Coordinates of C-alpha atoms in Angstrom, one line a residue:
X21 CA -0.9 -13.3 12.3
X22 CA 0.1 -10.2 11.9
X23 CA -1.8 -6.9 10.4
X24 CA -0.1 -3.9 9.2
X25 CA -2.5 -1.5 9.5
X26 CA -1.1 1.5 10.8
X27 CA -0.1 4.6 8.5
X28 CA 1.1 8.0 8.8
X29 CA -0.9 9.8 5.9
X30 CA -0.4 13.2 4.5
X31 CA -3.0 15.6 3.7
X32 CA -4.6 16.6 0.1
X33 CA -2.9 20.1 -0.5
X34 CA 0.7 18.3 0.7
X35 CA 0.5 15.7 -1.5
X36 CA -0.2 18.1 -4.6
X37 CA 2.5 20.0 -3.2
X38 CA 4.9 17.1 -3.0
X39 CA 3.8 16.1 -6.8
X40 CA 3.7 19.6 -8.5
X41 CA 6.3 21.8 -6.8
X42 CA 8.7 18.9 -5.7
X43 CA 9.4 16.6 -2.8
X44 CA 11.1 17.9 0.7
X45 CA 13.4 16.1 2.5
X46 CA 11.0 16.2 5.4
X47 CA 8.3 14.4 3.2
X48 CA 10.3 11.3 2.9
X49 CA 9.2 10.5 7.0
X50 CA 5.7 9.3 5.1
X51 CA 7.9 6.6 2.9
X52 CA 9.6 5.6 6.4
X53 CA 6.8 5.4 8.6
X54 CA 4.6 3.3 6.1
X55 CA 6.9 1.0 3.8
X56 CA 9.9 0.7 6.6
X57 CA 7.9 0.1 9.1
X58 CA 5.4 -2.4 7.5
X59 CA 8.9 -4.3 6.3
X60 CA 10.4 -4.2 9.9
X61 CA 7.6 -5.5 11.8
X62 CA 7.3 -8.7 9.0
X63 CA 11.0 -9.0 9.2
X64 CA 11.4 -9.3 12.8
X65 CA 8.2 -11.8 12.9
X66 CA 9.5 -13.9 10.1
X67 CA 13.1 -14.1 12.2
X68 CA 11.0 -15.3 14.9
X69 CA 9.2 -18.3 13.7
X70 CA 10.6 -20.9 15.3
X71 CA 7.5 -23.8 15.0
X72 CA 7.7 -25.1 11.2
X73 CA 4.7 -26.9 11.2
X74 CA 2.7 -23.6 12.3
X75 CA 1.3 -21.9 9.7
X76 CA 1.7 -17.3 10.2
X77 CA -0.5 -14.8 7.8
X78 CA 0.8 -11.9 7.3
X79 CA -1.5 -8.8 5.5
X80 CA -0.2 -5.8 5.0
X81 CA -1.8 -2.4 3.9
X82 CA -1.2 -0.3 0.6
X83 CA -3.4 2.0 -0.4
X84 CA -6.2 1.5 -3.9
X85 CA -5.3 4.8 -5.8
X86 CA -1.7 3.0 -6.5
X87 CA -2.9 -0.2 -7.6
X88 CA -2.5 0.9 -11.5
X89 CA 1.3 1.2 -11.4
X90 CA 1.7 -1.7 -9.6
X91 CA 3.3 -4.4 -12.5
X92 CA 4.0 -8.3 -12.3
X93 CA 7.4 -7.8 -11.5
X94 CA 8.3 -8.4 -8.1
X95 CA 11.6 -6.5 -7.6
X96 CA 10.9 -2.7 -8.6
X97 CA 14.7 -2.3 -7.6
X98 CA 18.3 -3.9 -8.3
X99 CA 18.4 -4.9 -4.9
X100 CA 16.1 -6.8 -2.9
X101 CA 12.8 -4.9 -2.2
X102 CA 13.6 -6.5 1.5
X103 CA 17.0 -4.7 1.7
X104 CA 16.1 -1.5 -0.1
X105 CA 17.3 1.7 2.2
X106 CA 15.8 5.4 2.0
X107 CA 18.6 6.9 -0.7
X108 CA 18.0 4.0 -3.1
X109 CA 14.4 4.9 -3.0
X110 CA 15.1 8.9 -3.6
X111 CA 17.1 7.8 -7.0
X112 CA 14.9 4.9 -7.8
X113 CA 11.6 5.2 -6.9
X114 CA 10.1 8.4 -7.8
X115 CA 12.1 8.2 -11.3
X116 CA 10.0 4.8 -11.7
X117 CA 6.9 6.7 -11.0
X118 CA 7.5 9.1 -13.1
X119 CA 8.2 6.7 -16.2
X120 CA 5.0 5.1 -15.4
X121 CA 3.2 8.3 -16.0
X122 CA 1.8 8.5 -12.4
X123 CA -0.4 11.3 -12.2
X124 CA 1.0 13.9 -9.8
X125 CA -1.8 13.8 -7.6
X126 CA 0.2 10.2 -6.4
X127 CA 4.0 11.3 -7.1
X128 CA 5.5 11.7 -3.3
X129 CA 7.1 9.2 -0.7
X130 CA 3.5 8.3 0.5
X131 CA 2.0 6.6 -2.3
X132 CA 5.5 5.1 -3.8
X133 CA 5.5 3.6 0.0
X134 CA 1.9 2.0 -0.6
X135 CA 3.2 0.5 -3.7
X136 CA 6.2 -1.0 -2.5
X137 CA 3.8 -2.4 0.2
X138 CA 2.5 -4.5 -2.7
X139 CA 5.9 -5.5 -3.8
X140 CA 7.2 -6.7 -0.3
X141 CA 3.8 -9.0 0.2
X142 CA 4.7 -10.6 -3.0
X143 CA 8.4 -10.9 -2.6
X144 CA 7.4 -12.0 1.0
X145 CA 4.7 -14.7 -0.6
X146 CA 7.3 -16.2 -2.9
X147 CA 10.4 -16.6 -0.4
X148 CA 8.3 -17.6 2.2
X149 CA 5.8 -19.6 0.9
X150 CA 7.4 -23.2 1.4
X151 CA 8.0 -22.3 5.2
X152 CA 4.3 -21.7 5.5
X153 CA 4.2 -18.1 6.0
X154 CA 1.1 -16.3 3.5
X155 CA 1.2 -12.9 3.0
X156 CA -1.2 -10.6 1.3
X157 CA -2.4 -6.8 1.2
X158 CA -5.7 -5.4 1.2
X159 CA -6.3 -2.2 -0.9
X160 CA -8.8 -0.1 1.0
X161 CA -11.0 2.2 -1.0
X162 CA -13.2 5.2 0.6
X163 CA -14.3 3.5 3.8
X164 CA -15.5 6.9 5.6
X165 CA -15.1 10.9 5.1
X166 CA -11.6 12.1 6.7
X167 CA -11.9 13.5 10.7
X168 CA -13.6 17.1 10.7
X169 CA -14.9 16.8 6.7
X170 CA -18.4 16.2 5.6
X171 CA -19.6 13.5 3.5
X172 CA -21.0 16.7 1.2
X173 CA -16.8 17.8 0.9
X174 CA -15.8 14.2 -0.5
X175 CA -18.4 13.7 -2.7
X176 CA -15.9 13.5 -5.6
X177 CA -13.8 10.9 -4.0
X178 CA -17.5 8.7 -4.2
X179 CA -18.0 9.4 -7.8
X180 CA -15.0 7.5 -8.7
X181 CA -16.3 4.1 -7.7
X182 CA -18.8 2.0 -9.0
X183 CA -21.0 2.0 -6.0
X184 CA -21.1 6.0 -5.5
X185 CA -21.0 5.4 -1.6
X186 CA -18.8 5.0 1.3
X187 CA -17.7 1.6 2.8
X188 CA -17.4 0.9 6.2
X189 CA -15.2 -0.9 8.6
X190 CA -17.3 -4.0 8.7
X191 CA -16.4 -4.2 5.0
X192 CA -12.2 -4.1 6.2
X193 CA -12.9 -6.7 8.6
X194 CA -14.7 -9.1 6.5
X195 CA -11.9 -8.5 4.0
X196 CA -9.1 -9.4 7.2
X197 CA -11.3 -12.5 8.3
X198 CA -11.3 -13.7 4.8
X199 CA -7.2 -13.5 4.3
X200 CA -7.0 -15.1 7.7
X201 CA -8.6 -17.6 7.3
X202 CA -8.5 -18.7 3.3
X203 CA -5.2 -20.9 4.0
X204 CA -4.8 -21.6 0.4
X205 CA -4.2 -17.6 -0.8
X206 CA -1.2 -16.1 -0.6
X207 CA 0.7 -12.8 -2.2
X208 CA -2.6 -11.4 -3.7
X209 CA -3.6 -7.6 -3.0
X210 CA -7.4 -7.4 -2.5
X211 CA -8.8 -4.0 -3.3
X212 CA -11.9 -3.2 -1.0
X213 CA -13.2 -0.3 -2.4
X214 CA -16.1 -0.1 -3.5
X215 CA -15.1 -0.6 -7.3
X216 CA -12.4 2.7 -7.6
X217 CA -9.7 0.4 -8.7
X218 CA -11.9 -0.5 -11.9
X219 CA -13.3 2.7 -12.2
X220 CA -9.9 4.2 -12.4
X221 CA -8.5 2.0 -15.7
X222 CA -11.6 3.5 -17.1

């Protein structure tokens, strides 16, 4: 199996920067080290599965707040998601955003990277499928408060789910066990969060 997990994330006042007063070049290292990366590390495994009767999961990480501009199609590009480089992105990607009305709280390189997360698990899901390779993406919500803030600061992020509380890890584990070990899912995206993602077609 493998989990891609890890994820370079900026903070609040640079992503309303990024969304209201335009995106640096410099901010396009948060599309790299989260979509790029996630799509290297699946690549490379993929190219070394050698054992066709052995079966690999893959899940991958994208991010709940995104999950409402992410469509049914599976190639948000004219190229395949799996080939896409940084400058197609910069002409293609935000412009998409934009024409989905994205609210500029989620209009920079980090959030278009979470949702071309979703697209690669699917694209993965359907080429791979028939080589028995799953893949799927979890969606995690508000697990805890951010390092060095009070439950007290985030209290707004809370009152956009249904539960009105924080998650915690055990509820991301649960959520990896299951993918791991449900053999017959593949290319879903499982939001654990608490209910935002329903709260937010509200």
């Amino acid at each position: 199996a493998l989990i891609n997990i890890a994820s370079n994330f900026p903070e609040e006042s640079k992503r309303k920067r990024m969304g209201k007063e335009g995106i640096e070049e410099e901010d396009w290292e948060f599309y790299k080290s989260n979509f790029f990366t996630t799509r290297n590390t699946a690549m490379a495994l993929l190219g070394l599965k050698k054992n066709k009767s052995k079966e690999i999961s893959i899940i991958n990480f994208s991010d709940v707040n995104i999950l409402r501009y992410v469509h049914r199609i599976i190639e948000p590009y004219e190229d395949s998601i799996l080939n896409v480089d940084l400058d197609d992105v910069k002409n293609t990607g935000i412009k998409q955003m934009m024409k989905d009305s994205v609210d500029t709280m989620f209009l920079n390189p980090y959030h278009l990277a979470k949702r071309d997360v979703c697209y690669l698990t699917r694209k993965i899901a359907l080429e791979y499928g028939e080589k028995r390779i799953r893949a799927n993406a979890i969606a995690p919500g508000p697990l805890s408060p951010p390092p060095k803030k009070t439950e007290e600061n985030w209290s707004h992020v809370l009152d956009k789910t249904l539960l009105k509380r924080w998650g915690k890890t055990e509820s991301l584990i649960q959520a990896i066990d299951y993918l791991l070990n449900s053999g017959f899912i593949t290319g879903i995206i499982l939001p654990v969060d608490g209910g935002q993602d329903i709260y937010n077609m509200k």
